[in-house]
CSV table of C-alpha atoms in Angstrom, one decimal:
chain,number,residue,atom,x,y,z
A,1,MET,CA,0.3,0.0,0.2
A,2,PRO,CA,1.5,4.0,-1.0
A,3,THR,CA,2.0,5.9,2.2
A,4,ALA,CA,2.4,10.0,2.1
A,5,LYS,CA,2.0,12.9,4.2
A,6,VAL,CA,-1.4,14.4,4.8
A,7,LEU,CA,-1.2,18.4,3.7
A,8,GLU,CA,-4.4,19.7,3.1
A,9,VAL,CA,-7.8,18.3,4.3
A,10,ILE,CA,-9.8,19.9,1.1
A,11,ASP,CA,-12.8,19.1,2.0
A,12,GLY,CA,-15.5,15.8,4.4
A,13,LYS,CA,-13.6,13.4,1.7
A,14,SER,CA,-10.6,15.3,0.2
A,15,LEU,CA,-7.3,15.4,0.9
A,16,MET,CA,-3.9,16.0,-0.6
A,17,ILE,CA,-1.8,14.8,0.0
A,18,ALA,CA,2.5,14.1,-0.7
A,19,PRO,CA,3.9,12.9,-2.5
A,20,LYS,CA,2.0,12.0,-6.2
A,21,TRP,CA,-0.1,8.5,-6.2
A,22,GLU,CA,1.0,7.0,-9.7
A,23,GLN,CA,-0.7,5.0,-10.8
A,24,GLY,CA,0.0,4.2,-15.4
A,25,LYS,CA,0.9,7.8,-16.8
A,26,MET,CA,-1.6,9.2,-14.1
A,27,GLU,CA,-0.1,11.4,-11.5
A,28,GLY,CA,-2.4,13.5,-9.3
A,29,PHE,CA,-1.9,14.7,-5.0
A,30,ILE,CA,-5.5,14.1,-4.4
A,31,LEU,CA,-7.4,11.6,-2.6
A,32,VAL,CA,-11.2,11.2,-2.6
A,33,LEU,CA,-13.3,8.5,0.4
A,34,ASP,CA,-14.2,5.6,-1.9
A,35,GLY,CA,-17.9,5.1,-0.2
A,36,VAL,CA,-18.0,8.4,2.1
A,37,SER,CA,-21.0,11.2,0.7
A,38,THR,CA,-20.4,14.0,2.5
A,39,PRO,CA,-22.2,17.7,2.0
A,40,ALA,CA,-19.5,20.5,-0.5
A,41,ARG,CA,-18.0,22.9,1.7
A,42,ASP,CA,-21.0,25.4,1.2
A,43,GLU,CA,-23.5,23.4,1.7
A,44,LYS,CA,-25.5,22.8,5.5
A,45,GLY,CA,-23.4,20.5,6.8
A,46,GLY,CA,-20.7,21.0,4.8
A,47,ILE,CA,-18.2,22.9,7.4
A,48,GLU,CA,-19.1,19.8,10.3
A,49,ALA,CA,-18.5,17.2,7.8
A,50,LYS,CA,-14.6,19.2,6.8
A,51,GLU,CA,-14.2,19.9,11.0
A,52,ALA,CA,-14.7,16.2,11.4
A,53,HIS,CA,-12.2,14.4,8.8
A,54,THR,CA,-9.4,16.9,9.4
A,55,LYS,CA,-9.8,15.7,13.4
A,56,ILE,CA,-9.8,12.6,11.8
A,57,CYS,CA,-6.6,13.1,8.9
A,58,LYS,CA,-4.7,16.6,9.1
A,59,GLY,CA,-0.7,15.7,9.0
A,60,LYS,CA,-1.1,12.7,9.7
A,61,ASN,CA,0.9,10.3,7.6
A,62,ILE,CA,-1.7,7.7,5.4
A,63,SER,CA,-2.0,4.6,3.6
A,64,PHE,CA,-4.2,4.3,0.5
A,65,THR,CA,-4.9,1.4,-2.5
A,66,GLY,CA,-7.6,2.1,-4.3
A,67,ASP,CA,-8.8,2.0,-8.6
A,68,ASN,CA,-10.3,4.1,-10.4
A,69,ILE,CA,-10.0,8.1,-10.5
A,70,ASP,CA,-13.0,10.8,-11.0
A,71,PRO,CA,-13.7,13.0,-13.5
A,72,HIS,CA,-11.6,16.1,-11.0
A,73,ARG,CA,-8.8,13.3,-11.9
A,74,ARG,CA,-8.7,12.5,-7.9
A,75,LEU,CA,-8.2,8.8,-7.1
A,76,VAL,CA,-11.0,7.4,-5.3
A,77,ALA,CA,-9.1,5.7,-2.6
A,78,GLU,CA,-9.7,3.4,0.7
A,79,ILE,CA,-7.6,5.5,3.7
A,80,GLU,CA,-6.0,4.1,7.3
A,81,ILE,CA,-4.1,6.1,9.5
A,82,LYS,CA,-2.0,3.0,11.6
A,83,GLY,CA,-4.7,0.1,10.4
A,84,VAL,CA,-7.2,2.5,10.7
A,85,SER,CA,-9.6,2.8,8.3
A,86,VAL,CA,-10.5,6.7,8.2
A,87,ASN,CA,-14.0,5.4,4.7
A,88,GLU,CA,-15.1,3.6,7.8
A,89,THR,CA,-14.8,6.3,10.7
A,90,MET,CA,-16.6,8.8,8.2
A,91,ARG,CA,-19.6,6.5,7.6
A,92,GLU,CA,-19.8,5.2,10.6
A,93,LEU,CA,-20.3,9.7,12.0
A,94,GLY,CA,-23.1,9.3,9.4
A,95,TYR,CA,-21.4,10.2,5.9
A,96,LYS,CA,-22.7,7.4,3.8
A,97,PRO,CA,-23.5,7.2,0.1
């Protein structure tokens, strides 16, 4: 599983990492949580979703895996911190698809 450091939590389900991930000819810096649905930053509940995601991930080292790239060129990923699923943690907080 590749590893990276979280540079920025963008919203309730997206984060920027370093170093870049690479998949074939695609490379990028942004991951999006697979199987997690949160309000956009400007929607009701969006700030709370970002705060929850930030509390879990900000500045942490993560492991991730994923095969799909979304239309915004983000890797749709399963993310773990020390063996604990970030995706599952966010779903447990109510952010389900």
